[in-house]
Short mmCIF file of C-alpha atoms and ligand atoms in Angstrom, two decimals:
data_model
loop_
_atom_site.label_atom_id
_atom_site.label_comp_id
_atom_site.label_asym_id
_atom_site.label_seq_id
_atom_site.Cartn_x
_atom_site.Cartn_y
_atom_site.Cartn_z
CA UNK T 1 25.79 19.37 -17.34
CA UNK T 2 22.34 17.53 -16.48
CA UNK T 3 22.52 14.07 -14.20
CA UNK T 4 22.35 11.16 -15.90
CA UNK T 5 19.80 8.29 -14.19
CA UNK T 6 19.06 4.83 -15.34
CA UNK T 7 16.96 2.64 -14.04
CA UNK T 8 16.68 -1.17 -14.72
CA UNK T 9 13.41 -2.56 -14.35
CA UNK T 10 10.05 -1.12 -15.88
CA UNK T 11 8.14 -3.01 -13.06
CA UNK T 12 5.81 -0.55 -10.87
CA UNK T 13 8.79 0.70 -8.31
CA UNK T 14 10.91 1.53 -11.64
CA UNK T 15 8.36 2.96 -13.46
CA UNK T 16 7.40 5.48 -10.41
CA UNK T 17 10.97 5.75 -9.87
CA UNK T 18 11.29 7.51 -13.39
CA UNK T 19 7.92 9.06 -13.46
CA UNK T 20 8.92 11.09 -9.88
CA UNK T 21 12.56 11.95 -11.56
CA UNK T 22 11.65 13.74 -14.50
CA UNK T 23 9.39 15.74 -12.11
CA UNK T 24 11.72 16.57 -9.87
CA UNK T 25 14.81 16.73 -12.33
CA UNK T 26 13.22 18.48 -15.68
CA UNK T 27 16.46 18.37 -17.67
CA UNK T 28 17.89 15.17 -16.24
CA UNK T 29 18.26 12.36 -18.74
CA UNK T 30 16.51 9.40 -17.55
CA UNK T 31 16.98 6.05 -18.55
CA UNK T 32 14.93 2.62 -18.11
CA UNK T 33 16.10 -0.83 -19.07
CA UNK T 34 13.92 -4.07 -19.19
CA UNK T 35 14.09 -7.24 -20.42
CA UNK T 36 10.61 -7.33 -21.15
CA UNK T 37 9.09 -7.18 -24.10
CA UNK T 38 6.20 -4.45 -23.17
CA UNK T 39 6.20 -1.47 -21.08
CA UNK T 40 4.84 -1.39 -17.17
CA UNK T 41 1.46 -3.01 -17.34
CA UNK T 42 -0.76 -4.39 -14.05
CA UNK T 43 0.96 -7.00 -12.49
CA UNK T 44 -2.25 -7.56 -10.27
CA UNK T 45 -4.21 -7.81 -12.34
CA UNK T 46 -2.37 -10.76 -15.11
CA UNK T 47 -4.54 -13.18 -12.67
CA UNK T 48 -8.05 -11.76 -14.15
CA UNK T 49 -6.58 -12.02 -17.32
CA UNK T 50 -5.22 -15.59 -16.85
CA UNK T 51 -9.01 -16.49 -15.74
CA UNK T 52 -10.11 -15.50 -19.05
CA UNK T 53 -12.26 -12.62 -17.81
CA UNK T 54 -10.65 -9.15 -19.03
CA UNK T 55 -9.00 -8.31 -22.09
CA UNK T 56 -5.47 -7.11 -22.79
CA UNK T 57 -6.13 -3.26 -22.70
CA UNK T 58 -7.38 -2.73 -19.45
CA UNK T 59 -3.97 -4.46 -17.85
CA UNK T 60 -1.43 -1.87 -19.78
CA UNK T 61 -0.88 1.05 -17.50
CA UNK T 62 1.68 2.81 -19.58
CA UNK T 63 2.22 2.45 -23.67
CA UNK T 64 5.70 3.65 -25.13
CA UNK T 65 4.43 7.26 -26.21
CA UNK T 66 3.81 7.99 -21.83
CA UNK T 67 7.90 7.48 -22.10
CA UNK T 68 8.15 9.52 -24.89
CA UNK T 69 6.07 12.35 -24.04
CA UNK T 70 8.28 12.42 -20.75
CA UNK T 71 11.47 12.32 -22.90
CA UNK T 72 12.52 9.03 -20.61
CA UNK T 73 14.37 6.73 -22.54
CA UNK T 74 12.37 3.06 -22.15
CA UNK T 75 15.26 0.17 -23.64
CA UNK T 76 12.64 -2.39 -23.85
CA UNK T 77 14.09 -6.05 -24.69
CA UNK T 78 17.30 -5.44 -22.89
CA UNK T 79 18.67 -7.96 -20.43
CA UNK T 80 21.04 -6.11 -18.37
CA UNK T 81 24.39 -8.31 -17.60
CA UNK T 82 26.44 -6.05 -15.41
CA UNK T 83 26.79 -2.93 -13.60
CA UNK T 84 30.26 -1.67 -13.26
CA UNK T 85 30.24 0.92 -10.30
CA UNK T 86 33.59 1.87 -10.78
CA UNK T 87 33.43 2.89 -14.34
CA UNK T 88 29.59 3.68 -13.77
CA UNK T 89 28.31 1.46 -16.00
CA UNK T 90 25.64 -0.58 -17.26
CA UNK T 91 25.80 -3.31 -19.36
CA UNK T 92 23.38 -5.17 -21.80
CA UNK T 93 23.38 -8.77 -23.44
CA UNK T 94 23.14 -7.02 -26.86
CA UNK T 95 26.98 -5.29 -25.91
CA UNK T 96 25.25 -2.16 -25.12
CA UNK T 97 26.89 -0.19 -22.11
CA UNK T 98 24.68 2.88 -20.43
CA UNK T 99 26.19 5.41 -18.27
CA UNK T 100 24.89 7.14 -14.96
CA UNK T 101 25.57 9.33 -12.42
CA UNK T 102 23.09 7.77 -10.35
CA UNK T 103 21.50 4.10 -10.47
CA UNK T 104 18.23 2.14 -9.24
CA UNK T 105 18.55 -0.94 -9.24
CA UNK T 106 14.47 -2.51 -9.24
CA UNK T 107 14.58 -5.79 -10.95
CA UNK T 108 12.42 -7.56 -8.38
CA UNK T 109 11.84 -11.94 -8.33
CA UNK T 110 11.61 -14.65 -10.83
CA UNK T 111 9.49 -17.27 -9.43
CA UNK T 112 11.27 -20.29 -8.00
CA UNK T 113 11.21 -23.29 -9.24
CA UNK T 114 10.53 -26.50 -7.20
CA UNK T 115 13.53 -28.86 -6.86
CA UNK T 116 12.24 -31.89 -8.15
CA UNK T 117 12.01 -33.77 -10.97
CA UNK T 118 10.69 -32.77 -14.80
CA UNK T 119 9.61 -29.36 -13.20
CA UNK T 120 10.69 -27.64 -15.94
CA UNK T 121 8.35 -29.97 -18.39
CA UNK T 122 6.09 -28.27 -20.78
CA UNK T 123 3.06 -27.53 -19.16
CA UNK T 124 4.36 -26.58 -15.81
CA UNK T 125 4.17 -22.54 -15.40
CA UNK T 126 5.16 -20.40 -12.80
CA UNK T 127 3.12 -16.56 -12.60
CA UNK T 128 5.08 -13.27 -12.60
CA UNK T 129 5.06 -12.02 -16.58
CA UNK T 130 2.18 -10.61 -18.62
CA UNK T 131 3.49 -13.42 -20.74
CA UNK T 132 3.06 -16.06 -18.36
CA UNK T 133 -0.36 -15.20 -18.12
CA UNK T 134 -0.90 -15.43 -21.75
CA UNK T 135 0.18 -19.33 -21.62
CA UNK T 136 -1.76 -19.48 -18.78
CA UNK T 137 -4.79 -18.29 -19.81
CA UNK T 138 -3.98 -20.69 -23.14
CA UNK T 139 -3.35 -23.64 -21.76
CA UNK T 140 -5.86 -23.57 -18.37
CA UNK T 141 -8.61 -23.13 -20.96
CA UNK T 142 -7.94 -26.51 -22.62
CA UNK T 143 -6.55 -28.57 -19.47
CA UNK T 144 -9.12 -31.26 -17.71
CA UNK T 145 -6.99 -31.70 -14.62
CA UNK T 146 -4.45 -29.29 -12.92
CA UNK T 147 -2.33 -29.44 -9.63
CA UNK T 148 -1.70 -26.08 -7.77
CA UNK T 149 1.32 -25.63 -5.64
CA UNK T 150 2.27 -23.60 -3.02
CA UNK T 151 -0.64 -22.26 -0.15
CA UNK T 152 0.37 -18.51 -0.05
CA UNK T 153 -0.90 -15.31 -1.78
CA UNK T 154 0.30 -16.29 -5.50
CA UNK T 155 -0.82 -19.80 -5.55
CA UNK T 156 -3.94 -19.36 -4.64
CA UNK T 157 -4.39 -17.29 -7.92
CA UNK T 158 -3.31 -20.22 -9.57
CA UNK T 159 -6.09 -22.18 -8.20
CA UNK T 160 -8.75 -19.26 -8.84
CA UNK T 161 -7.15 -19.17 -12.27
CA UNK T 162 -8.38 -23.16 -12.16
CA UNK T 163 -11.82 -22.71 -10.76
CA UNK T 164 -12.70 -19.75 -13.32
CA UNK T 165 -11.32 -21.88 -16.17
CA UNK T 166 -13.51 -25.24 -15.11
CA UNK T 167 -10.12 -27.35 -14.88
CA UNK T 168 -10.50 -30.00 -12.19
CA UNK T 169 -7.65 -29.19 -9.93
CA UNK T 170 -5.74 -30.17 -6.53
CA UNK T 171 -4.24 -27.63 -5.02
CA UNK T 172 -1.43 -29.33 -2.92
CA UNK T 173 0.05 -27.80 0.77
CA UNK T 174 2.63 -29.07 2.92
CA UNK T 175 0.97 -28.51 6.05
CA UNK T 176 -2.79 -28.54 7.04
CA UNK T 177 -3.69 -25.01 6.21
CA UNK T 178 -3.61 -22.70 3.48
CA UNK T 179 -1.09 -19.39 4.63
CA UNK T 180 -0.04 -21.05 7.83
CA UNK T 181 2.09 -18.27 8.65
CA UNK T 182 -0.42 -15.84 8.49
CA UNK T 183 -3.93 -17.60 9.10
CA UNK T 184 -5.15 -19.84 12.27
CA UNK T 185 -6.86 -22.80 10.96
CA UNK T 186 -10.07 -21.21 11.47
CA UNK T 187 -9.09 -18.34 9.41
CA UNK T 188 -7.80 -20.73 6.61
CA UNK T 189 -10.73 -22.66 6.87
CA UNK T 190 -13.10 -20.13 5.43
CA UNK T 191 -10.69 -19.86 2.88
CA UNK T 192 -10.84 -23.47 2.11
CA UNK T 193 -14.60 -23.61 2.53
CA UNK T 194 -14.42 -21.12 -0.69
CA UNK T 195 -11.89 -23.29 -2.79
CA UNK T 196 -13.85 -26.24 -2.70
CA UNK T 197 -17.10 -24.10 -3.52
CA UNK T 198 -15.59 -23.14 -6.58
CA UNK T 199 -14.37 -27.10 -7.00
CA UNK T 200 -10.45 -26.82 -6.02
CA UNK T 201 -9.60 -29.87 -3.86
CA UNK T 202 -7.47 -28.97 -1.34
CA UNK T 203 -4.46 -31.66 -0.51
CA UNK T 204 -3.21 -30.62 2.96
CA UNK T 205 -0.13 -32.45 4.84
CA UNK T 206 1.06 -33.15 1.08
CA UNK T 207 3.67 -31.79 -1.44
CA UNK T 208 5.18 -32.71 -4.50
CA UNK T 209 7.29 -35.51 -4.73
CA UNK T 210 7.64 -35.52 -8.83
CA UNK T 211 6.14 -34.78 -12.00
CA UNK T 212 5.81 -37.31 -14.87
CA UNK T 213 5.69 -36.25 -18.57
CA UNK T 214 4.10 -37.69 -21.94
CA UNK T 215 6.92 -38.57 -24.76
CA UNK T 216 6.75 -35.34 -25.83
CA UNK T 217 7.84 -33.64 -23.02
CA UNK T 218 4.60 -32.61 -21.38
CA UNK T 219 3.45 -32.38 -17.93
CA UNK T 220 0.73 -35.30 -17.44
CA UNK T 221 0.48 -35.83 -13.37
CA UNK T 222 1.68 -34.94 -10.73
CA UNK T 223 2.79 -37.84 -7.43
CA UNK T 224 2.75 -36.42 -4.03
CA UNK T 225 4.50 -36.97 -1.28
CA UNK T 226 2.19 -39.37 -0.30
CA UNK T 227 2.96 -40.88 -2.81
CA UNK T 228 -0.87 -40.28 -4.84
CA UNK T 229 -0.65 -39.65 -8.63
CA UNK T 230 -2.83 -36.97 -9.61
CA UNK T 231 -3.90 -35.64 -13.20
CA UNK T 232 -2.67 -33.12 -14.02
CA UNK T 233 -2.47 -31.58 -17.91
CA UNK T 234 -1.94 -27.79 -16.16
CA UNK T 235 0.56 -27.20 -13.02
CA UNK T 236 0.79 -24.12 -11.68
CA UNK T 237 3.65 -23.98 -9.10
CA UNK T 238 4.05 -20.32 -6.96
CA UNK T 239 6.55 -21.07 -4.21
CA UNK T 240 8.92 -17.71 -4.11
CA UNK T 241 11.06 -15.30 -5.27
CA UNK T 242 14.22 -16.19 -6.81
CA UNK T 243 15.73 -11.65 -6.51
CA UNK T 244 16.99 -10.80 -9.93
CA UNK T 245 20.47 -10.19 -8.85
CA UNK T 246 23.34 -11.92 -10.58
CA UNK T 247 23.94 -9.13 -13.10
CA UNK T 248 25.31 -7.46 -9.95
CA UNK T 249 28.16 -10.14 -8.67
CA UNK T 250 30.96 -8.19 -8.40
CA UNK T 251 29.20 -4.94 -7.79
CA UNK T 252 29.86 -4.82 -3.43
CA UNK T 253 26.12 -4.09 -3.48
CA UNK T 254 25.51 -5.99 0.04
CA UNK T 255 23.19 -8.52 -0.28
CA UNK T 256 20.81 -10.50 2.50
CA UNK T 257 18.10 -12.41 0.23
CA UNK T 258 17.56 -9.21 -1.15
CA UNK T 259 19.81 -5.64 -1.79
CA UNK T 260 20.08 -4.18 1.56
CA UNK T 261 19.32 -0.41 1.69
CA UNK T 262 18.61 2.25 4.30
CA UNK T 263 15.48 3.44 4.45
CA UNK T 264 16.49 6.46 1.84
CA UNK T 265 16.67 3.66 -0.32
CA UNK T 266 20.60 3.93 -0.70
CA UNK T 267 22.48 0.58 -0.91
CA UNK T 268 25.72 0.29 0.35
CA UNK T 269 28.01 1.62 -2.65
CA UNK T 270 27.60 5.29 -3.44
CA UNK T 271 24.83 6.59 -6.00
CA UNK T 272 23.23 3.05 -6.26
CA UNK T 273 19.60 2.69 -5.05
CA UNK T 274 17.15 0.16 -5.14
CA UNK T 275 13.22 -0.53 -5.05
CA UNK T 276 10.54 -2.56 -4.88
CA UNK T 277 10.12 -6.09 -4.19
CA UNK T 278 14.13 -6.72 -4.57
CA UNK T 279 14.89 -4.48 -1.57
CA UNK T 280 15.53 -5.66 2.36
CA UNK T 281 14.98 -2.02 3.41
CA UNK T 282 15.25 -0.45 6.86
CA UNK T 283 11.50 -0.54 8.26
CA UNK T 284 11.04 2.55 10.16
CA UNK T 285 8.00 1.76 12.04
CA UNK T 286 9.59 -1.74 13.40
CA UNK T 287 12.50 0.08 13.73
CA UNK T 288 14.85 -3.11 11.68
CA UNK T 289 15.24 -4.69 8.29
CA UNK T 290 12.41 -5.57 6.68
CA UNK T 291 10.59 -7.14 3.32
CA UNK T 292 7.55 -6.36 1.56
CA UNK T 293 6.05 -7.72 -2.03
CA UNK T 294 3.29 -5.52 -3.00
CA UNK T 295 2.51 -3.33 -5.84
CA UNK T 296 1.50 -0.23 -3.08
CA UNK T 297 4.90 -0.60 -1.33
CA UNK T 298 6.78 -1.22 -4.55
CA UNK T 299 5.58 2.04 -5.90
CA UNK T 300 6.13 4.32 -2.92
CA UNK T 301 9.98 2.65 -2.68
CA UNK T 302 10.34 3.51 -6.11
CA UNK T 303 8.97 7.35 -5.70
CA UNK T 304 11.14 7.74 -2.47
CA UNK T 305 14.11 6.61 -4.04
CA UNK T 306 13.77 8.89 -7.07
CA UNK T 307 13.25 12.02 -4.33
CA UNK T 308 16.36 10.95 -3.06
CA UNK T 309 18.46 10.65 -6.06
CA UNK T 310 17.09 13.76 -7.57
CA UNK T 311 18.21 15.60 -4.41
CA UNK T 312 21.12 14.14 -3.90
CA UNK T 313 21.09 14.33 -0.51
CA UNK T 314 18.50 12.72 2.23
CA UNK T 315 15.02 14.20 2.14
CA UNK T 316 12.45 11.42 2.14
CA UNK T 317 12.53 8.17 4.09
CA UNK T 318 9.98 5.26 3.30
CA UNK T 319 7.45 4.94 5.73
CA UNK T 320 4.53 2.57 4.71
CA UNK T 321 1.89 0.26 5.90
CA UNK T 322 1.57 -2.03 2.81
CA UNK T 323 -1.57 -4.15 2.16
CA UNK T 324 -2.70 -7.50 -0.18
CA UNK T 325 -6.16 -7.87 -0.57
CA UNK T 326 -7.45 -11.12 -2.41
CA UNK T 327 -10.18 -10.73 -4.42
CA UNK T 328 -11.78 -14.19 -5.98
CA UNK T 329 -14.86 -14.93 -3.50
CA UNK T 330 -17.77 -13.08 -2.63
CA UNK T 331 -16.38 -11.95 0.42
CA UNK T 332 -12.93 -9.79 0.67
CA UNK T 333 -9.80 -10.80 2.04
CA UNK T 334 -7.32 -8.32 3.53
CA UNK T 335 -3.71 -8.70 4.72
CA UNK T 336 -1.96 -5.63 6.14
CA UNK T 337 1.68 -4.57 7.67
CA UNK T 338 3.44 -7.41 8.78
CA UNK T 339 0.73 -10.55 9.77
CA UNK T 340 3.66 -13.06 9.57
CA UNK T 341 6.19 -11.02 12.30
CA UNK T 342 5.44 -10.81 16.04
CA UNK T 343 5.94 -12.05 19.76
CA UNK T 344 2.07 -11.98 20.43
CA UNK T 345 -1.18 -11.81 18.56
CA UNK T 346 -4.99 -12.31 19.00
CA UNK T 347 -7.88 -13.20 16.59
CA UNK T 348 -11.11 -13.93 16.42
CA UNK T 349 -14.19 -15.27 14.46
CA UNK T 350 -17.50 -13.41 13.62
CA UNK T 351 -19.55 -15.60 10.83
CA UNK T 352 -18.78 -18.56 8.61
CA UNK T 353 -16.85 -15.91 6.52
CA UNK T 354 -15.60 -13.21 8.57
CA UNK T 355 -12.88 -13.16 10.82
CA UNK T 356 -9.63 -11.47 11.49
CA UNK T 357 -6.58 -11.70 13.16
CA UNK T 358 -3.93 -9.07 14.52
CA UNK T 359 -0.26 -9.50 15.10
CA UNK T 360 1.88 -7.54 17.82
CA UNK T 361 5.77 -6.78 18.05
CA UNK T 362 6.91 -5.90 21.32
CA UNK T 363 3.52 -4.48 22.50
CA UNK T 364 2.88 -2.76 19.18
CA UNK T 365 0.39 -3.52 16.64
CA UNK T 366 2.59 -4.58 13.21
CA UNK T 367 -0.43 -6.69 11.17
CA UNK T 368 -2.91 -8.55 10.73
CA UNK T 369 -5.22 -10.24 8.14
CA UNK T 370 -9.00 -9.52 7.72
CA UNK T 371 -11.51 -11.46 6.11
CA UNK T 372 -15.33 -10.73 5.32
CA UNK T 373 -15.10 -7.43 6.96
CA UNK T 374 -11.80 -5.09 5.61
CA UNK T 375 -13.74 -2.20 6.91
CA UNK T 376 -11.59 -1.48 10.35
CA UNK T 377 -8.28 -1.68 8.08
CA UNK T 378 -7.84 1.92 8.17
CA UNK T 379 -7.77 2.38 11.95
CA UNK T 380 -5.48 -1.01 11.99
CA UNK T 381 -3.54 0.59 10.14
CA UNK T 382 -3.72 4.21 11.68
CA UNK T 383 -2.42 2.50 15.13
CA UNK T 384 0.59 0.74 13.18
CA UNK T 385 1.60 4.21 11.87
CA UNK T 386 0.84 5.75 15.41
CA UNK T 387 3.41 2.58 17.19
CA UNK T 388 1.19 2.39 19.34
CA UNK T 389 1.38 -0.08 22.45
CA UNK T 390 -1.67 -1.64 22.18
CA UNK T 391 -1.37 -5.43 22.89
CA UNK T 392 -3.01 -5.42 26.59
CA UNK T 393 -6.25 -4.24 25.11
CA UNK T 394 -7.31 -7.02 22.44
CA UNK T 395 -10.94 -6.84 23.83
CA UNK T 396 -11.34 -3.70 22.18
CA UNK T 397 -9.12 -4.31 19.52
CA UNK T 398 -11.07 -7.01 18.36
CA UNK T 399 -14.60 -5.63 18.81
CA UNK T 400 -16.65 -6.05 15.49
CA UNK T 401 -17.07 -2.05 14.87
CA UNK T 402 -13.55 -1.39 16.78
CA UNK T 403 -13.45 1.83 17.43
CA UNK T 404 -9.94 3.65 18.79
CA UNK T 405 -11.31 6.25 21.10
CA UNK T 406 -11.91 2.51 23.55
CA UNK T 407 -8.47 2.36 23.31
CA UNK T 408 -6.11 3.56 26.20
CA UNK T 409 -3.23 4.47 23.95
CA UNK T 410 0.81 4.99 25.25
CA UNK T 411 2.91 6.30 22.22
CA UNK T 412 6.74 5.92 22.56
CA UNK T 413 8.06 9.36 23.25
C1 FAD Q 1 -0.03 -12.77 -10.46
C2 FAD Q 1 0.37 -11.72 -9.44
C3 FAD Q 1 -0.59 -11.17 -8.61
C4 FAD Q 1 -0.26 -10.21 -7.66
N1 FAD Q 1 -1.24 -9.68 -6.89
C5 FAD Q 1 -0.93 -8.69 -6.04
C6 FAD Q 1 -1.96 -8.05 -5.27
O1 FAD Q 1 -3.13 -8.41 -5.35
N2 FAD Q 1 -1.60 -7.02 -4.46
C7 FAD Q 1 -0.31 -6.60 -4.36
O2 FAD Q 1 -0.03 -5.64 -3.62
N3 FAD Q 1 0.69 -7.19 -5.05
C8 FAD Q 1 0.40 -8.22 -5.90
N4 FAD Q 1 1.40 -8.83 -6.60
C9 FAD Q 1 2.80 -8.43 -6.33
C10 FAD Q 1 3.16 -7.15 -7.05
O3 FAD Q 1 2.78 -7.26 -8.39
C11 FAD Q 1 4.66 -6.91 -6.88
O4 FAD Q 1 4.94 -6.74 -5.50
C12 FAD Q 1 5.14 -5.69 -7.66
O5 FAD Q 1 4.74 -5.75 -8.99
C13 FAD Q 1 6.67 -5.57 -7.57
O6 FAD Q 1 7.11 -4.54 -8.39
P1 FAD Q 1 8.65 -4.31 -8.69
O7 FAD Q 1 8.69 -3.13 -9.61
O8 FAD Q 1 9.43 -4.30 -7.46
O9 FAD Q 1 9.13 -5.62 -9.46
P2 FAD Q 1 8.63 -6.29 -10.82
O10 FAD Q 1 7.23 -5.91 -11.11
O11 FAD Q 1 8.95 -7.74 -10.70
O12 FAD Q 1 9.53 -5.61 -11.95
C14 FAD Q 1 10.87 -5.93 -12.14
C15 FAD Q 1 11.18 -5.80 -13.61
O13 FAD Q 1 12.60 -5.93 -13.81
C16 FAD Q 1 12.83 -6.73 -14.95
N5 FAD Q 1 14.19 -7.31 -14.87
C17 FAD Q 1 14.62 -8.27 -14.02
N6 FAD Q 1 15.95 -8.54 -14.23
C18 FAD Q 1 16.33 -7.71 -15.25
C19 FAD Q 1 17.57 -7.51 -15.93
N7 FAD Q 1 18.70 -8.19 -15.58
N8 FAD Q 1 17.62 -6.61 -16.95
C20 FAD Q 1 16.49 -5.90 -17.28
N9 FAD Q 1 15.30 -6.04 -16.67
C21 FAD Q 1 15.21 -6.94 -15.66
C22 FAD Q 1 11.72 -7.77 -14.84
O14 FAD Q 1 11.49 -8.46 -16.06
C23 FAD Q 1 10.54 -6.91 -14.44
O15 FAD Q 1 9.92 -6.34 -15.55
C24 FAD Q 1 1.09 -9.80 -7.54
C25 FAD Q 1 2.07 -10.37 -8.38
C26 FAD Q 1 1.71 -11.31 -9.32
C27 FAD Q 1 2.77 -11.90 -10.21
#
C-alpha cells in the first residue's frame, strides 16, 4: 500500500514540501489543503503588484494543471479545523475529513492586528494575501492621505506601496529609528533619507493611539500617541505574525510562539512535521531554537521536511543562512542570518548610502545587514556557515572589499 501525505498550506514551504515528495515517493498520494482561493503564487512579490507596477501573471508561480500533472491533490478553498493525530485525521470547515500516514503542518502567520480602537474599520489593511494586495493596490490608488504602521521589513512595503501610488503618507514608529533591532541610527538614517525622497514622512517616538471612522464605517485619520490627528483615507498596519495554529488545540503538537520541531523538521507527536514561517526549529549553526520568515528558508524547510517524511527515517537536517533583501530605492538593502541575535557586533559607514553592520554570537559571526553594497554577502555568509570565531578581527571584517584570506580563522573542532 502507498503512504498517504497531506499537507496544509499551499504557501512556498508547502508547495516545495509536495513538489520534493512526489519526487522522492512516485506512487505516494499526496495531498495539499488551503484556504486560499488560488494556488502558490509570489508572496514577494504582492508588494510590486500592490504599487501598481506588474500585472497578475508574472506573480503566479504554479496554476492548478502543475498539481495535476504531478497527480498531487491541491483542495483549494478549504479551511482546515482540526487534526486528529490519534485517528490521523484532518478535518475541513466544509465536514470534509483527509487521512495520512504522515502530516506537514505549514500554515505560516496572519498579520496581527493592532489593539486599539476601530482597527478593524474599512480601509485599514494588513499585507500577507494575493488578495490583500488586490485591495491594496485598489484602494492606495484612490487614497490622498495614508498612515503606515510598524518600522520593520513589511511595513516599509506599505509605505513604498504609498510613495509609488502618490498617496501622502506618515509612516508612524515607536522609537526613533526605522528596524531598531537591526539598524544603528546611522544605518536607519539612510533608510529614512530614502522615504522622505520618495515623500513618506516619517513619525518617530510615535504610535497609534486610535483610529476614527466616517458614518459609514471607514477609516478617515489616524491620532497618535502624541496625540496628532493625521489623514488618513489608506492605513496600512504590518506589526507581526499572529502563527496559524488553533486548528491544532488539542493536537500535543508543542508549541513556543511557533510549532517546535527538531531540525529534521519533526514536531513532537509522531509523523507530524512542520515548515516554513510557522516553525521554531532547531538552528544548527547557533546550535538552539531559532525563527526565520523568508521565502528562501521557507522553501528549503519545506524540501527538508518532505526528504524526511519520504524516508521515514532521518536523512536531511536544515542548515541555512536565510536572507531579505529590500528592493524600493536605487540602492540595495540586504539583511542576512540572524542581524537581530548576538552578544557583540560592529558596523560601519562608507557613503551617504552604503553601510553595513555585522552581528556576533559568542565570538561567531550570526548576521548582519548591508546596505548600498550587498556584494561581500556571500563571504558573510560563507563564515556563518564555516562558525567561524571571528569577532576579534572586525578591522578586516569590515574592510570595504573584505576579503577572508585577512582573516585569522579558528573553527570549532
Ligand atoms: C508583502 C510581503 C513581502 C515579503 N517580502 C519578502 C522578501 O522580500 N524576502 C523574503 O525572503 N520574504 C519575504 N516575505 C516573507 C515570505 O513571503 C514568507 O516568509 C514565506 O512566504 C512564508 O512561506 P510559508 O509557506 O511558510 O507560509 P505562507 O506563505 O504564509 O503560507 C501558508 C499558507 O497556509 C494557509 N493556511 C493557513 N491556515 C490554514 C488552515 N487552517 N487551513 C488551510 N490553509 C491554511 C495560508 O492561507 C497560506 O496560504 C514577504 C511577505 C509578504 C507578505
Amino acid at each position: 500500500m502507498s503512504d498517504s501525505y497531506v499537507i496544509i498550506g499551499d504557501g512556498i514551504a508547502g508547495s516545495s514540501a509536495a513538489e520534493t515528495l512526489r519526487e522522492e515517493a512516485p506512487d505516494a498520494d499526496v495531498t495539499v489543503i488551503t484556504d486560499e482561493g488560488e494556488a502558490l503564487y509570489n508572496r514577494i512579490l504582492i508588494k510590486e503588484f500592490a504599487k501598481g507596477k506588474l500585472p497578475e501573471a508574472p506573480i503566479s508561480i504554479h496554476e492548478p494543471d502543475w498539481y495535476e500533472e504531478r497527480d498531487i491533490d491541491l483542495e483549494l478553498n478549504t479551511f482546515v479545523t482540526e487534526v486528529d493525530p490519534d485517528a490521523r485525521e484532518v478535518h475541513t470547515h466544509d465536514s470534509g475529513t483527509y487521512e495520512y500516514d504522515k502530516l506537514l503542518v505549514a500554515t505560516g502567520g496572519t498579520p496581527t492586528q493592532l489593539p486599539v480602537e476601530n482597527s478593524d474599520a474599512e480601509g485599514i489593511h494588513h499585507f500577507w494575501t494575493f488578495q490583500d494586495a488586490r485591495k491594496i493596490q485598489q484602494d492606495a490608488a484612490v487614497a490622498d492621505t495614508g498612515v503606515v504602521v510598524g518600522a520593520g521589513l513589511l511595513g516599509i512595503d506599505l509605505a513604498a506601496v504609498c510613495a509609488a501610488q502618490d498617496v501622502d503618507a506618515k509612516y508612524i514608529m515607536r522609537g526613533n529609528r526605522w528596524w531598531r533591532y537591526g539598524l544603528s541610527l546611522d544605518g536607519a538614517e539612510i533608510i529614512h533619507d530614502a522615504l522622505e525622497e520618495k515623500g513618506v514622512d516619517l513619525v518617530l517616538e510615535s504610535g497609534v493611539e486610535r483610529f476614527e471612522t466616517d458614518d459609514d464605517g471607514a477609516v478617515v485619520s489616524t491620532v497618535d500617541a502624541n496625540g496628532e490627528t493625521f489623514d488618513s483615507e489608506f492605513v496600512g498596519v504590518a506589526i507581526g505574525l499572529n502563527f496559524n495554529t488553533e486548528y491544532l488545540q488539542g493536537a500535543g503538537i508543542e508549541e513556543d510562539n511557533g510549532i517546535v520541531v527538531d531540525e529534521y523538521m519533526q514536531t513532537n507527536v509522531d509523523d507530524i512535521y512542520a515548515a516554513g514561517d510557522i516553525t521554531r526549529y532547531y538552528d544548527t549553526i547557533l546550535d538552539e531554537h531559532a525563527q526565520n520568515g523568508s521565502w528562501g528558508s521557507a522553501k528549503e524547510q519545506g524540501q527538508i521536511a518532505a526528504k524526511n517524511m519520504a524516508a521515514d527515517e532521518e536523512v536531511e537536517s536544515f542548515r541555512w543562512v536565510s536572507s531579505y533583501s529590500i528592493t524600493h530605492f536605487d540602492f540595495p538593502f540586504l539583511s542576512f542570518g540572524f542581524p537581530t541575535l548576538g552578544d557583540d557586533e560592529c558596523e560601519r559607514k562608507y557613503s551617504d548610502t552604503e553601510w553595513r553592520r555585522l552581528a556576533f554570537k559568542d565570538g561567531k559571526l550570526v548576521g548582519g545587514v548591508l546596505i548600498g553594497d550587498i556584494a561581500p554577502q556571500g563571504k558573510y555568509k560563507d563564515l556563518i556557515r564555516q562558525e567561524a570565531e571571528v569577532a576579534d578581527q572586525k578591522e578586516v571584517l569590515l574592510e570595504k572589499e573584505f576579503d577572508p584570506e585577512n582573516l585569522a580563522i579558528r573553527q570549532e573542532q
